[in-house]
PDB file of C-alpha atoms in Angstrom:
ATOM      1  CA  MET Y 992      62.240-101.491 166.965  1.00  0.00           C
ATOM      2  CA  LEU Y 993      59.048 -99.813 168.122  1.00  0.00           C
ATOM      3  CA  SER Y 994      58.614 -96.105 167.488  1.00  0.00           C
ATOM      4  CA  SER Y 995      56.999 -93.845 170.073  1.00  0.00           C
ATOM      5  CA  ALA Y 996      53.814 -93.897 168.007  1.00  0.00           C
ATOM      6  CA  GLN Y 997      53.646 -97.695 168.178  1.00  0.00           C
ATOM      7  CA  LEU Y 998      53.683 -97.475 171.989  1.00  0.00           C
ATOM      8  CA  CYS Y 999      50.650 -95.160 171.970  1.00  0.00           C
ATOM      9  CA  SER Y1000      46.954 -95.614 171.356  1.00  0.00           C
ATOM     10  CA  PRO Y1001      45.376 -94.187 168.173  1.00  0.00           C
ATOM     11  CA  SER Y1002      43.567 -91.667 170.397  1.00  0.00           C
ATOM     12  CA  LEU Y1003      46.802 -90.188 171.746  1.00  0.00           C
ATOM     13  CA  ILE Y1004      48.417 -90.133 168.308  1.00  0.00           C
ATOM     14  CA  HIS Y1005      45.369 -88.374 166.836  1.00  0.00           C
ATOM     15  CA  MET Y1006      45.335 -85.801 169.639  1.00  0.00           C
ATOM     16  CA  LEU Y1007      49.043 -85.011 169.228  1.00  0.00           C
ATOM     17  CA  HIS Y1008      48.771 -84.582 165.470  1.00  0.00           C
ATOM     18  CA  SER Y1009      45.661 -82.436 165.884  1.00  0.00           C
ATOM     19  CA  ILE Y1010      47.595 -79.800 167.845  1.00  0.00           C
ATOM     20  CA  VAL Y1011      50.646 -79.581 165.570  1.00  0.00           C
ATOM     21  CA  HIS Y1012      50.960 -75.882 164.843  1.00  0.00           C
ATOM     22  CA  GLN Y1013      54.077 -75.808 162.679  1.00  0.00           C
ATOM     23  CA  GLU Y1014      55.941 -78.031 160.240  1.00  0.00           C
ATOM     24  CA  LYS Y1015      59.631 -77.323 159.774  1.00  0.00           C
ATOM     25  CA  ASP Y1016      62.079 -78.563 157.132  1.00  0.00           C
ATOM     26  CA  LEU Y1017      65.592 -78.950 158.509  1.00  0.00           C
ATOM     27  CA  GLY Y1018      68.816 -79.940 156.792  1.00  0.00           C
ATOM     28  CA  LYS Y1019      71.466 -82.357 158.015  1.00  0.00           C
ATOM     29  CA  GLY Y1020      73.373 -80.834 160.939  1.00  0.00           C
ATOM     30  CA  GLU Y1021      70.717 -78.244 161.769  1.00  0.00           C
ATOM     31  CA  TYR Y1022      69.394 -78.075 165.333  1.00  0.00           C
ATOM     32  CA  VAL Y1023      65.797 -78.770 166.293  1.00  0.00           C
ATOM     33  CA  PHE Y1024      66.720 -77.085 169.585  1.00  0.00           C
ATOM     34  CA  GLN Y1025      69.893 -76.415 171.548  1.00  0.00           C
ATOM     35  CA  GLU Y1026      70.831 -76.632 175.209  1.00  0.00           C
ATOM     36  CA  GLY Y1027      69.583 -73.533 176.977  1.00  0.00           C
ATOM     37  CA  ASP Y1028      66.664 -72.871 174.605  1.00  0.00           C
ATOM     38  CA  GLN Y1029      63.315 -72.419 176.341  1.00  0.00           C
ATOM     39  CA  ALA Y1030      61.566 -75.805 176.600  1.00  0.00           C
ATOM     40  CA  ASP Y1031      58.139 -74.660 175.409  1.00  0.00           C
ATOM     41  CA  PHE Y1032      57.667 -77.294 172.704  1.00  0.00           C
ATOM     42  CA  LEU Y1033      57.743 -81.007 171.944  1.00  0.00           C
ATOM     43  CA  PHE Y1034      58.301 -82.506 168.541  1.00  0.00           C
ATOM     44  CA  ILE Y1035      57.203 -85.349 166.269  1.00  0.00           C
ATOM     45  CA  ILE Y1036      59.601 -86.529 163.592  1.00  0.00           C
ATOM     46  CA  LYS Y1037      57.858 -86.838 160.234  1.00  0.00           C
ATOM     47  CA  SER Y1038      61.008 -87.780 158.330  1.00  0.00           C
ATOM     48  CA  GLY Y1039      64.743 -87.960 158.938  1.00  0.00           C
ATOM     49  CA  LYS Y1040      66.706 -88.942 162.043  1.00  0.00           C
ATOM     50  CA  VAL Y1041      67.456 -86.766 165.079  1.00  0.00           C
ATOM     51  CA  GLN Y1042      70.341 -87.093 167.521  1.00  0.00           C
ATOM     52  CA  ILE Y1043      69.631 -86.239 171.181  1.00  0.00           C
ATOM     53  CA  GLY Y1044      72.811 -85.369 173.041  1.00  0.00           C
ATOM     54  CA  LYS Y1045      74.725 -83.074 175.346  1.00  0.00           C
ATOM     55  CA  VAL Y1046      78.075 -81.315 175.411  1.00  0.00           C
ATOM     56  CA  THR Y1047      79.958 -81.681 178.704  1.00  0.00           C
ATOM     57  CA  PRO Y1048      81.776 -78.750 180.344  1.00  0.00           C
ATOM     58  CA  ASP Y1049      85.097 -80.123 179.073  1.00  0.00           C
ATOM     59  CA  GLY Y1050      83.808 -80.169 175.491  1.00  0.00           C
ATOM     60  CA  ARG Y1051      83.039 -83.883 175.113  1.00  0.00           C
ATOM     61  CA  GLU Y1052      79.873 -84.801 173.240  1.00  0.00           C
ATOM     62  CA  ILE Y1053      77.558 -87.493 174.594  1.00  0.00           C
ATOM     63  CA  THR Y1054      74.815 -88.984 172.423  1.00  0.00           C
ATOM     64  CA  PHE Y1055      71.828 -90.293 174.394  1.00  0.00           C
ATOM     65  CA  ARG Y1056      69.676 -91.630 171.594  1.00  0.00           C
ATOM     66  CA  ILE Y1057      68.737 -91.414 167.933  1.00  0.00           C
ATOM     67  CA  CYS Y1058      65.093 -90.671 167.138  1.00  0.00           C
ATOM     68  CA  LYS Y1059      63.470 -91.854 163.924  1.00  0.00           C
ATOM     69  CA  PRO Y1060      60.248 -91.037 162.011  1.00  0.00           C
ATOM     70  CA  GLU Y1061      57.090 -91.199 164.167  1.00  0.00           C
ATOM     71  CA  ASP Y1062      59.124 -90.756 167.369  1.00  0.00           C
ATOM     72  CA  PHE Y1063      58.198 -88.027 169.857  1.00  0.00           C
ATOM     73  CA  ILE Y1064      60.861 -85.825 171.374  1.00  0.00           C
ATOM     74  CA  CYS Y1065      59.429 -85.118 174.817  1.00  0.00           C
ATOM     75  CA  GLU Y1066      62.198 -83.261 176.639  1.00  0.00           C
ATOM     76  CA  VAL Y1067      59.526 -81.012 178.163  1.00  0.00           C
ATOM     77  CA  PRO Y1068      58.465 -81.049 181.836  1.00  0.00           C
ATOM     78  CA  LEU Y1069      54.671 -80.839 181.798  1.00  0.00           C
ATOM     79  CA  PHE Y1070      52.447 -78.825 184.155  1.00  0.00           C
ATOM     80  CA  CYS Y1071      55.269 -76.760 185.621  1.00  0.00           C
ATOM     81  CA  ASP Y1072      57.032 -73.512 184.798  1.00  0.00           C
ATOM     82  CA  PRO Y1073      59.017 -73.591 181.541  1.00  0.00           C
ATOM     83  CA  THR Y1074      62.676 -74.494 181.913  1.00  0.00           C
ATOM     84  CA  PRO Y1075      65.579 -74.522 179.442  1.00  0.00           C
ATOM     85  CA  PHE Y1076      66.392 -77.636 177.456  1.00  0.00           C
ATOM     86  CA  THR Y1077      69.266 -79.521 179.098  1.00  0.00           C
ATOM     87  CA  VAL Y1078      70.081 -81.455 175.905  1.00  0.00           C
ATOM     88  CA  TYR Y1079      70.226 -80.651 172.213  1.00  0.00           C
ATOM     89  CA  ALA Y1080      68.438 -82.216 169.240  1.00  0.00           C
ATOM     90  CA  LYS Y1081      70.311 -82.201 165.921  1.00  0.00           C
ATOM     91  CA  MET Y1082      69.367 -83.564 162.506  1.00  0.00           C
ATOM     92  CA  LEU Y1083      71.491 -86.546 161.461  1.00  0.00           C
ATOM     93  CA  GLU Y1084      69.856 -86.351 158.042  1.00  0.00           C
ATOM     94  CA  ALA Y1085      67.532 -83.866 156.391  1.00  0.00           C
ATOM     95  CA  GLY Y1086      63.913 -84.202 157.432  1.00  0.00           C
ATOM     96  CA  ILE Y1087      60.639 -82.647 158.539  1.00  0.00           C
ATOM     97  CA  ILE Y1088      59.737 -81.911 162.152  1.00  0.00           C
ATOM     98  CA  HIS Y1089      56.231 -81.257 163.535  1.00  0.00           C
ATOM     99  CA  ILE Y1090      56.130 -78.826 166.447  1.00  0.00           C
ATOM    100  CA  ILE Y1091      53.610 -78.876 169.320  1.00  0.00           C
ATOM    101  CA  SER Y1092      53.444 -76.224 172.022  1.00  0.00           C
ATOM    102  CA  LYS Y1093      53.668 -77.297 175.649  1.00  0.00           C
ATOM    103  CA  GLU Y1094      50.672 -75.096 176.470  1.00  0.00           C
ATOM    104  CA  ASP Y1095      48.442 -76.719 173.825  1.00  0.00           C
ATOM    105  CA  LEU Y1096      49.436 -80.205 174.955  1.00  0.00           C
ATOM    106  CA  GLU Y1097      48.710 -79.444 178.619  1.00  0.00           C
ATOM    107  CA  GLU Y1098      45.297 -78.014 177.690  1.00  0.00           C
ATOM    108  CA  GLN Y1099      44.353 -81.173 175.779  1.00  0.00           C
ATOM    109  CA  LEU Y1100      45.579 -83.461 178.580  1.00  0.00           C
ATOM    110  CA  ILE Y1101      43.367 -81.578 181.047  1.00  0.00           C
ATOM    111  CA  LEU Y1102      40.379 -81.921 178.715  1.00  0.00           C
ATOM    112  CA  GLN Y1103      41.132 -85.614 178.090  1.00  0.00           C
ATOM    113  CA  PRO Y1104      42.553 -86.952 181.374  1.00  0.00           C
ATOM    114  CA  HIS Y1105      42.595 -90.564 180.155  1.00  0.00           C
ATOM    115  CA  LEU Y1106      45.301 -89.483 177.705  1.00  0.00           C
ATOM    116  CA  SER Y1107      47.333 -87.924 180.524  1.00  0.00           C
ATOM    117  CA  ILE Y1108      48.049 -91.369 181.960  1.00  0.00           C
ATOM    118  CA  GLU Y1109      49.146 -92.654 178.587  1.00  0.00           C
ATOM    119  CA  MET Y1110      51.388 -89.644 178.028  1.00  0.00           C
ATOM    120  CA  LEU Y1111      52.971 -90.147 181.444  1.00  0.00           C
ATOM    121  CA  LYS Y1112      53.665 -93.793 180.605  1.00  0.00           C
ATOM    122  CA  LEU Y1113      55.389 -92.777 177.379  1.00  0.00           C
ATOM    123  CA  MET Y1114      57.540 -90.204 179.152  1.00  0.00           C
ATOM    124  CA  ASN Y1115      58.323 -92.748 181.882  1.00  0.00           C
ATOM    125  CA  ILE Y1116      59.683 -95.149 179.253  1.00  0.00           C
ATOM    126  CA  GLN Y1117      61.998 -92.402 178.004  1.00  0.00           C
ATOM    127  CA  ASN Y1118      63.130 -91.720 181.581  1.00  0.00           C
ATOM    128  CA  GLN Y1119      63.860 -95.427 182.074  1.00  0.00           C
ATOM    129  CA  GLN Y1120      65.881 -95.451 178.863  1.00  0.00           C
ATOM    130  CA  ASN Y1121      67.963 -92.509 180.062  1.00  0.00           C
ATOM    131  CA  GLN Y1122      68.425 -94.010 183.531  1.00  0.00           C
ATOM    132  CA  SER Y1123      69.634 -97.337 182.146  1.00  0.00           C
ATOM    133  CA  LYS Y1124      72.198 -95.560 179.961  1.00  0.00           C
ATOM    134  CA  PHE Y1125      73.456 -93.458 182.870  1.00  0.00           C
ATOM    135  CA  ARG Y1126      73.654 -96.629 184.975  1.00  0.00           C
ATOM    136  CA  ASP Y1127      75.877 -98.308 182.416  1.00  0.00           C
ATOM    137  CA  LEU Y1128      78.120 -95.260 182.075  1.00  0.00           C
ATOM    138  CA  VAL Y1129      78.542 -94.871 185.843  1.00  0.00           C
ATOM    139  CA  LEU Y1130      78.611 -98.466 187.121  1.00  0.00           C
ATOM    140  CA  HIS Y1131      80.484-100.360 184.432  1.00  0.00           C
ATOM    141  CA  GLY Y1132      83.244 -97.991 183.382  1.00  0.00           C
ATOM    142  CA  LYS Y1133      84.501 -97.423 179.852  1.00  0.00           C
ATOM    143  CA  LYS Y1134      84.420-101.063 178.793  1.00  0.00           C
ATOM    144  CA  GLY Y1135      80.878-101.503 180.128  1.00  0.00           C
ATOM    145  CA  ALA Y1136      79.719 -98.314 178.430  1.00  0.00           C
ATOM    146  CA  LEU Y1137      80.940 -99.618 175.077  1.00  0.00           C
ATOM    147  CA  TYR Y1138      79.533-103.113 175.609  1.00  0.00           C
ATOM    148  CA  SER Y1139      76.091-101.824 176.621  1.00  0.00           C
ATOM    149  CA  THR Y1140      76.067 -99.515 173.588  1.00  0.00           C
ATOM    150  CA  LEU Y1141      76.851-102.445 171.297  1.00  0.00           C
ATOM    151  CA  ILE Y1142      74.010-104.436 172.903  1.00  0.00           C
ATOM    152  CA  ARG Y1143      71.606-101.534 172.353  1.00  0.00           C
ATOM    153  CA  LEU Y1144      72.743-101.235 168.740  1.00  0.00           C
ATOM    154  CA  THR Y1145      72.001-104.920 168.125  1.00  0.00           C
ATOM    155  CA  ASN Y1146      68.516-104.431 169.611  1.00  0.00           C
ATOM    156  CA  SER Y1147      67.904-101.388 167.413  1.00  0.00           C
ATOM    157  CA  TYR Y1148      69.662-102.229 164.146  1.00  0.00           C
ATOM    158  CA  GLY Y1149      70.616-105.896 164.488  1.00  0.00           C
ATOM    159  CA  VAL Y1150      70.034-108.276 161.581  1.00  0.00           C
ATOM    160  CA  GLU Y1151      70.438-111.981 162.325  1.00  0.00           C
ATOM    161  CA  GLN Y1152      73.106-113.722 160.243  1.00  0.00           C
ATOM    162  CA  GLU Y1153      74.274-117.330 160.219  1.00  0.00           C
ATOM    163  CA  ASP Y1154      77.367-116.546 162.278  1.00  0.00           C
ATOM    164  CA  GLY Y1155      76.262-113.525 164.295  1.00  0.00           C
ATOM    165  CA  ILE Y1156      74.284-110.285 164.357  1.00  0.00           C
ATOM    166  CA  LEU Y1157      75.026-107.563 161.826  1.00  0.00           C
ATOM    167  CA  ILE Y1158      74.514-103.999 163.091  1.00  0.00           C
ATOM    168  CA  ASP Y1159      72.982-102.480 159.971  1.00  0.00           C
ATOM    169  CA  LEU Y1160      74.135 -98.941 160.646  1.00  0.00           C
ATOM    170  CA  SER Y1161      77.314 -97.186 159.557  1.00  0.00           C
ATOM    171  CA  LEU Y1162      78.959 -95.474 162.533  1.00  0.00           C
ATOM    172  CA  THR Y1163      82.365 -93.875 162.761  1.00  0.00           C
ATOM    173  CA  ASN Y1164      84.408 -94.654 165.848  1.00  0.00           C
ATOM    174  CA  GLN Y1165      83.912 -91.034 166.925  1.00  0.00           C
ATOM    175  CA  GLU Y1166      80.134 -91.377 166.680  1.00  0.00           C
ATOM    176  CA  LEU Y1167      80.328 -94.612 168.665  1.00  0.00           C
ATOM    177  CA  ALA Y1168      82.525 -92.849 171.235  1.00  0.00           C
ATOM    178  CA  ASN Y1169      79.872 -90.140 171.600  1.00  0.00           C
ATOM    179  CA  PHE Y1170      77.320 -92.780 172.607  1.00  0.00           C
ATOM    180  CA  CYS Y1171      79.732 -94.076 175.247  1.00  0.00           C
ATOM    181  CA  GLY Y1172      80.864 -90.715 176.634  1.00  0.00           C
ATOM    182  CA  MET Y1173      84.545 -91.392 175.940  1.00  0.00           C
ATOM    183  CA  THR Y1174      87.278 -90.496 173.477  1.00  0.00           C
ATOM    184  CA  ARG Y1175      87.704 -92.035 170.038  1.00  0.00           C
ATOM    185  CA  GLU Y1176      91.141 -93.356 171.028  1.00  0.00           C
ATOM    186  CA  VAL Y1177      89.699 -95.382 173.916  1.00  0.00           C
ATOM    187  CA  VAL Y1178      86.967 -96.809 171.685  1.00  0.00           C
ATOM    188  CA  ASN Y1179      89.574 -97.750 169.058  1.00  0.00           C
ATOM    189  CA  ARG Y1180      91.582 -99.666 171.668  1.00  0.00           C
ATOM    190  CA  LEU Y1181      88.557-101.502 173.106  1.00  0.00           C
ATOM    191  CA  LEU Y1182      87.237-102.423 169.656  1.00  0.00           C
ATOM    192  CA  ASN Y1183      90.647-103.790 168.661  1.00  0.00           C
ATOM    193  CA  GLU Y1184      90.638-105.963 171.790  1.00  0.00           C
ATOM    194  CA  LEU Y1185      87.196-107.334 170.881  1.00  0.00           C
ATOM    195  CA  LYS Y1186      88.362-108.021 167.326  1.00  0.00           C
ATOM    196  CA  LYS Y1187      91.387-109.977 168.598  1.00  0.00           C
ATOM    197  CA  GLU Y1188      89.040-112.049 170.781  1.00  0.00           C
ATOM    198  CA  ASN Y1189      86.758-112.683 167.753  1.00  0.00           C
ATOM    199  CA  VAL Y1190      83.834-111.047 169.539  1.00  0.00           C
ATOM    200  CA  LEU Y1191      83.209-108.693 166.630  1.00  0.00           C
ATOM    201  CA  ALA Y1192      84.498-107.769 163.186  1.00  0.00           C
ATOM    202  CA  MET Y1193      83.909-105.108 160.554  1.00  0.00           C
ATOM    203  CA  VAL Y1194      81.966-106.255 157.482  1.00  0.00           C
ATOM    204  CA  ASP Y1195      81.577-103.736 154.642  1.00  0.00           C
ATOM    205  CA  GLY Y1196      81.829-100.828 157.078  1.00  0.00           C
ATOM    206  CA  ARG Y1197      79.372-102.312 159.578  1.00  0.00           C
ATOM    207  CA  MET Y1198      79.941-104.209 162.794  1.00  0.00           C
ATOM    208  CA  MET Y1199      79.241-107.905 163.036  1.00  0.00           C
ATOM    209  CA  ILE Y1200      78.762-109.169 166.594  1.00  0.00           C
ATOM    210  CA  TYR Y1201      79.810-112.816 166.941  1.00  0.00           C
ATOM    211  CA  ASP Y1202      79.472-113.228 170.706  1.00  0.00           C
ATOM    212  CA  LEU Y1203      76.647-111.120 172.104  1.00  0.00           C
ATOM    213  CA  SER Y1204      76.394-113.318 175.197  1.00  0.00           C
ATOM    214  CA  LEU Y1205      79.951-112.339 176.235  1.00  0.00           C
ATOM    215  CA  LEU Y1206      79.060-108.642 176.086  1.00  0.00           C
ATOM    216  CA  LYS Y1207      75.967-109.288 178.217  1.00  0.00           C
ATOM    217  CA  ARG Y1208      77.904-111.317 180.795  1.00  0.00           C
ATOM    218  CA  GLU Y1209      80.565-108.634 181.157  1.00  0.00           C
ATOM    219  CA  ILE Y1210      78.014-105.991 182.205  1.00  0.00           C
ATOM    220  CA  HIS Y1211      75.721-108.365 184.124  1.00  0.00           C
ATOM    221  CA  CYS Y1212      72.956-107.621 181.626  1.00  0.00           C
ATOM    222  CA  GLU Y1213      69.497-107.472 183.223  1.00  0.00           C
ATOM    223  CA  ASN Y1214      67.746-108.260 179.901  1.00  0.00           C
ATOM    224  CA  CYS Y1215      65.600-105.140 180.025  1.00  0.00           C
ATOM    225  CA  PRO Y1216      62.600-104.968 177.646  1.00  0.00           C
ATOM    226  CA  LEU Y1217      63.482-103.870 174.124  1.00  0.00           C
ATOM    227  CA  GLU Y1218      61.569-100.593 174.542  1.00  0.00           C
ATOM    228  CA  ILE Y1219      64.109 -99.725 177.265  1.00  0.00           C
ATOM    229  CA  CYS Y1220      67.316-101.326 175.925  1.00  0.00           C
ATOM    230  CA  ASN Y1221      67.719 -99.579 172.588  1.00  0.00           C
ATOM    231  CA  ILE Y1222      69.531 -96.688 170.987  1.00  0.00           C
ATOM    232  CA  PHE Y1223      66.347 -94.728 170.164  1.00  0.00           C
TER     233      PHE Y1223
END
């Protein structure tokens, strides 16, 4: 799966790294930022994985995506007054984060307007990713939310096998539920139904998808590009 850096030109990557003003080591479970913090910065992941999510008013946790090394976390509205972060970013494993100030980025984009267009394209891809996930959660109900999450996981971590696609990522049912915006109990029930229908199985703690086409048919999959339909 492509990282943010692989979607950018060398010029944009060089500019972003040139204005990094702080490097921060964070342990597993520590927050890069929390909901309500002032959105004055964007971040580049040097190492580790970062979970982007939100806690609903009733206490449920929703995971939007997982960011990996070389990904940008661009939850910052550019060229407008600072606003609070509406999501959180938490370390799934220990790593190093590079921090860039919103003000420095805006200054460089003014000085190099050709990079502004590229930056807008990158942020637009992230917006499309978020919109597609909200669409699945709203339009297709609980079953569709799970199915679309499984499809995204195969796009992000899928390894082709003779009899199916292995999702090469260990996830608890609670972590999977967080991606779907539902309870662990509901996910348990839906997964058991898929196992009975031989759509998936657990293999050494990982999910094996035997019938990806069924999942796609159930949610009327639009076969979005992989840079949109993923879990990153």
